[in-house]
Structures are given as C-alpha cells and as structure tokens.
Amino acid sequence: MQYTVYSLSVEFVCVATLERSDAVNTEASRMDISHQHVLVTGAAARPREATPGIGYAIAHLAGQRGHHVTILDISSDGVRGAEAAFASEGLTCASAVVDIADPAAVDSALRRLVTDRPVSAVVNAAALLRTNTAFVPFTDMDPADIQASLDVNLLGVLNTTRAVLPGMLQAQRGVIINIGSIAAAYPAPGLATYALTKAAVRSVTATLAAELGRRGVHVQGFAPGVVQTGLHDHTPTHYQDRLINGSVRGRPASIDEVAHCVIAAVEAPDAACAGQMTAIDGGLSPYGVVSAR
C-alpha cells in the first residue's frame, strides 16, 4: 500500500540508549549521550519540500548530538533525502523504506537494521494527513483515506512500539515518545479522523506508561500546535489564526523547537512526566491572551 504523505505524514522512530540511576528515574549527569540508538519514524526529507517535517528535525538533532540514528519512512525519495542531508553534515544514519502499518514489514526492517546496538529510544513521529483530505467534510472523505489514517497514525505507533519493546524490557531501560497533536484537544471541522487518531495516541501513551513505567521503560508524548511545515500552507487561515493568536508565542512553532523538546525527553526522561501528552502550543489559552498595551 502506498500513501501520499506530507510533512505530518512521516514515519520515523528516534531511540536513545540511556544510563539510568534506577528503573524509573534518570540522572542526566550519569548518561553517556554519545552511545544512544534513536529510532525515528516519519523522518523523511523530501527533495521538493522547502521545509522538512517534525520527524526529520528530531532525527537530525539526535544525529547532531552524537546519537546513532535509525530512520523508517514509507517514502524512498524521502529516505534518500534524509541520508543525503545527514551526509552533507558528516553525519550517518541507518534507514529503511517501510510501511509502518504492516507489522511484519516493521519487524523485518528492525531485524535487519538493529543488530549489535539495540534501540533504546523510539520516537513515533509518523503521521498521515493527506492534503487533499485535510479540512474537508467528513461525509466527503473516501473510506480508503479514513482507513489509511487509522493504519499509519494509530496502528503504526503500536506496530513500531511493539517491535522495540522486547529489547527494552530485557535491558530494563528505554524511552518511547509518541507525537500527538493538539487537534485531539482542539478539534476542527474537517479533522474528524485525524483528531480521532491523535486522541487514541494520547490514550495509548497514558496506558503504556502505566504498564511499562515500573519495568524501566519511560513513555511520554508531545502534542504540537501549529508548526511551520509544508502542511502549514494547507491549513485554513481561520484555524491557524485561532491557534496562533490565542497563544503566548503568537507565531507558529519551528520544527527545531519541537525537536529540542523531544530530544530533551529522550536524553533525560522524567518520571514526573510519564504518561503525559505535553502540548507544544506556545501557551495556547481557550480564552485568548492579553496583548501588551
């Protein structure tokens, strides 16, 4: 099955190996961050896109910080683009073209890519929001597009997480970061399926944190607001305005700002944040913010 994916439609996993003081809490001072293995889904860098997606930004920052990076994405052009971008800076990454909606394909790719260095952190950043179905009435959506969104946005998270968990549980350490969206909390007409999948990811994050936290695996999520990616130009102005003007930041986030939040959690997971889906929305308030006078 082939999907047309945009900036939010990426399949990439970022994993980092963490030296932890106990099975739940991590002391940043004791970590050797130069030997982490970060798996990121949805980290493609497509040649025709002026701005890459969140997944690529996360993978790129992980590489810059000395982690071993593995990329999974459904786009062959995007994978080659990411490899070329890494190489242009003297960085390397392992990669595979994979449909993360296919659990057998994910298992096969990781068996091939993950050999002597197990994945210690995974970032589920892949998501599907086709530009031709975004912000259109639910009754106009093709059932195939609805199924594709469920396959990538929800089952992709489950498939990738399930594939890396045995190694994490054996090592009694690991980090799972799920990328959600404020669309789950701030629904908009035309985003019924996307919002549903992101609400499900929020629930999965909380459930897995409760299941795995005492076994050494930290699970946490981040829910970006309006981010300056290729999809930004396809978002209705009134929706952007509501989310931007109602925030303290007063502008879209950059992909690098999101990446820094994610990698900070990968390198120093905090049990106080376990199970939380933390918004990266610039201080969005449903009541608006007071402008300076």
Coordinates of N, CA and C in Angstrom, one line a residue, residues 10-16 37-43 54-59 62 70-72 100 119-126 156-157 160-161 164 168 175-180 220 222 258-259 262-263 265-266:
V10 N 4.7 11.4 8.2 CA 6.1 10.8 8.1 C 6.1 9.6 9.1
E11 N 7.0 8.7 8.7 CA 7.1 7.5 9.5 C 8.6 7.4 10.0
F12 N 8.9 7.7 11.2 CA 10.2 7.8 11.6 C 10.3 7.5 13.1
V13 N 11.3 6.8 13.6 CA 11.4 6.5 15.0 C 12.8 6.9 15.5
C14 N 12.8 7.6 16.7 CA 14.1 8.0 17.2 C 14.3 7.4 18.6
V15 N 15.4 6.6 18.8 CA 15.6 5.9 20.0 C 17.0 6.3 20.6
A16 N 17.0 6.5 21.9 CA 18.3 6.8 22.6 C 18.5 5.8 23.7
H37 N 20.9 4.9 20.8 CA 20.4 4.5 19.5 C 18.9 5.0 19.4
V38 N 18.7 5.9 18.5 CA 17.4 6.6 18.4 C 16.8 6.2 17.1
L39 N 15.6 5.6 17.3 CA 14.8 5.2 16.1 C 13.6 6.2 15.9
V40 N 13.5 6.7 14.7 CA 12.5 7.8 14.4 C 11.7 7.3 13.2
T41 N 10.4 7.3 13.4 CA 9.5 7.1 12.2 C 9.1 8.4 11.6
G42 N 8.9 8.4 10.3 CA 8.4 9.6 9.6 C 9.4 10.7 9.5
A43 N 10.7 10.3 9.2 CA 11.7 11.3 9.3 C 12.2 11.6 7.9
I54 N 8.5 17.3 11.1 CA 8.9 17.2 12.5 C 9.8 16.0 12.7
G55 N 9.5 14.8 12.1 CA 10.3 13.6 12.3 C 11.7 13.8 11.9
Y56 N 11.9 14.4 10.7 CA 13.3 14.7 10.2 C 14.0 15.6 11.2
A57 N 13.4 16.6 11.7 CA 14.1 17.5 12.6 C 14.5 16.8 13.9
I58 N 13.7 15.9 14.4 CA 14.1 15.1 15.5 C 15.3 14.2 15.3
A59 N 15.2 13.5 14.1 CA 16.3 12.6 13.8 C 17.6 13.4 13.6
A62 N 19.1 14.5 16.8 CA 19.6 13.3 17.5 C 21.0 13.0 16.9
T70 N 18.4 5.7 13.5 CA 17.8 4.9 12.5 C 16.5 5.5 12.1
I71 N 16.2 5.5 10.8 CA 15.1 6.1 10.2 C 14.2 5.1 9.5
L72 N 12.9 5.2 9.7 CA 11.9 4.4 9.0 C 10.9 5.3 8.3
I100 N 4.9 1.4 8.0 CA 4.7 1.0 9.4 C 3.4 0.5 9.8
V119 N 17.8 -0.8 20.0 CA 17.1 0.5 20.1 C 16.8 0.8 21.6
S120 N 17.1 1.9 22.1 CA 16.9 2.3 23.5 C 15.8 3.4 23.6
A121 N 15.6 4.1 22.5 CA 14.5 5.1 22.5 C 13.9 5.1 21.1
V122 N 12.6 5.3 21.1 CA 11.8 5.3 19.8 C 10.9 6.6 19.9
V123 N 10.9 7.3 18.8 CA 10.1 8.4 18.6 C 9.1 8.1 17.5
N124 N 7.9 8.0 17.8 CA 6.8 7.7 16.8 C 6.3 9.0 16.3
A125 N 7.0 9.5 15.2 CA 6.6 10.8 14.7 C 5.8 10.6 13.4
A126 N 5.7 9.4 12.8 CA 5.0 9.3 11.6 C 3.5 9.6 11.7
G156 N 0.5 2.3 13.2 CA 1.9 2.4 13.0 C 2.6 2.6 14.4
V157 N 2.0 3.4 15.3 CA 2.6 3.6 16.6 C 2.6 2.3 17.4
T160 N 5.3 -0.2 15.7 CA 6.7 0.1 15.9 C 7.1 -0.1 17.4
T161 N 6.2 0.4 18.3 CA 6.4 0.2 19.7 C 6.5 -1.2 20.1
V164 N 10.0 -2.8 19.2 CA 11.2 -2.5 20.0 C 11.1 -2.8 21.5
M168 N 13.9 -3.5 25.0 CA 13.8 -2.5 26.1 C 13.5 -3.2 27.4
V175 N 13.0 4.4 26.2 CA 12.2 5.6 26.1 C 11.3 5.5 24.9
I176 N 10.0 5.7 25.1 CA 9.1 5.8 24.0 C 8.4 7.1 24.0
I177 N 8.6 7.9 22.9 CA 8.0 9.2 22.7 C 7.0 9.1 21.6
N178 N 5.8 9.5 21.9 CA 4.7 9.5 20.8 C 4.4 10.9 20.5
I179 N 4.3 11.2 19.2 CA 4.0 12.6 18.8 C 2.5 12.6 18.5
G180 N 1.8 13.4 19.3 CA 0.4 13.6 19.1 C 0.1 14.9 18.4
Q220 N 6.1 8.8 27.1 CA 5.6 10.1 27.2 C 5.2 10.6 25.8
F222 N 4.2 14.2 23.1 CA 4.1 15.6 22.9 C 3.1 15.9 21.8
V258 N 10.3 22.0 18.3 CA 9.6 20.7 18.7 C 10.7 19.7 18.9
A259 N 11.7 19.6 18.0 CA 12.7 18.6 18.1 C 13.5 18.7 19.5
V262 N 11.6 17.2 22.3 CA 11.6 15.7 22.2 C 12.9 15.1 22.6
I263 N 14.0 15.7 22.1 CA 15.3 15.1 22.4 C 15.7 15.3 23.9
A265 N 13.6 15.0 26.3 CA 12.9 14.0 27.0 C 13.6 12.6 26.7
V266 N 14.1 12.5 25.5 CA 14.8 11.2 25.2 C 16.1 11.1 26.0

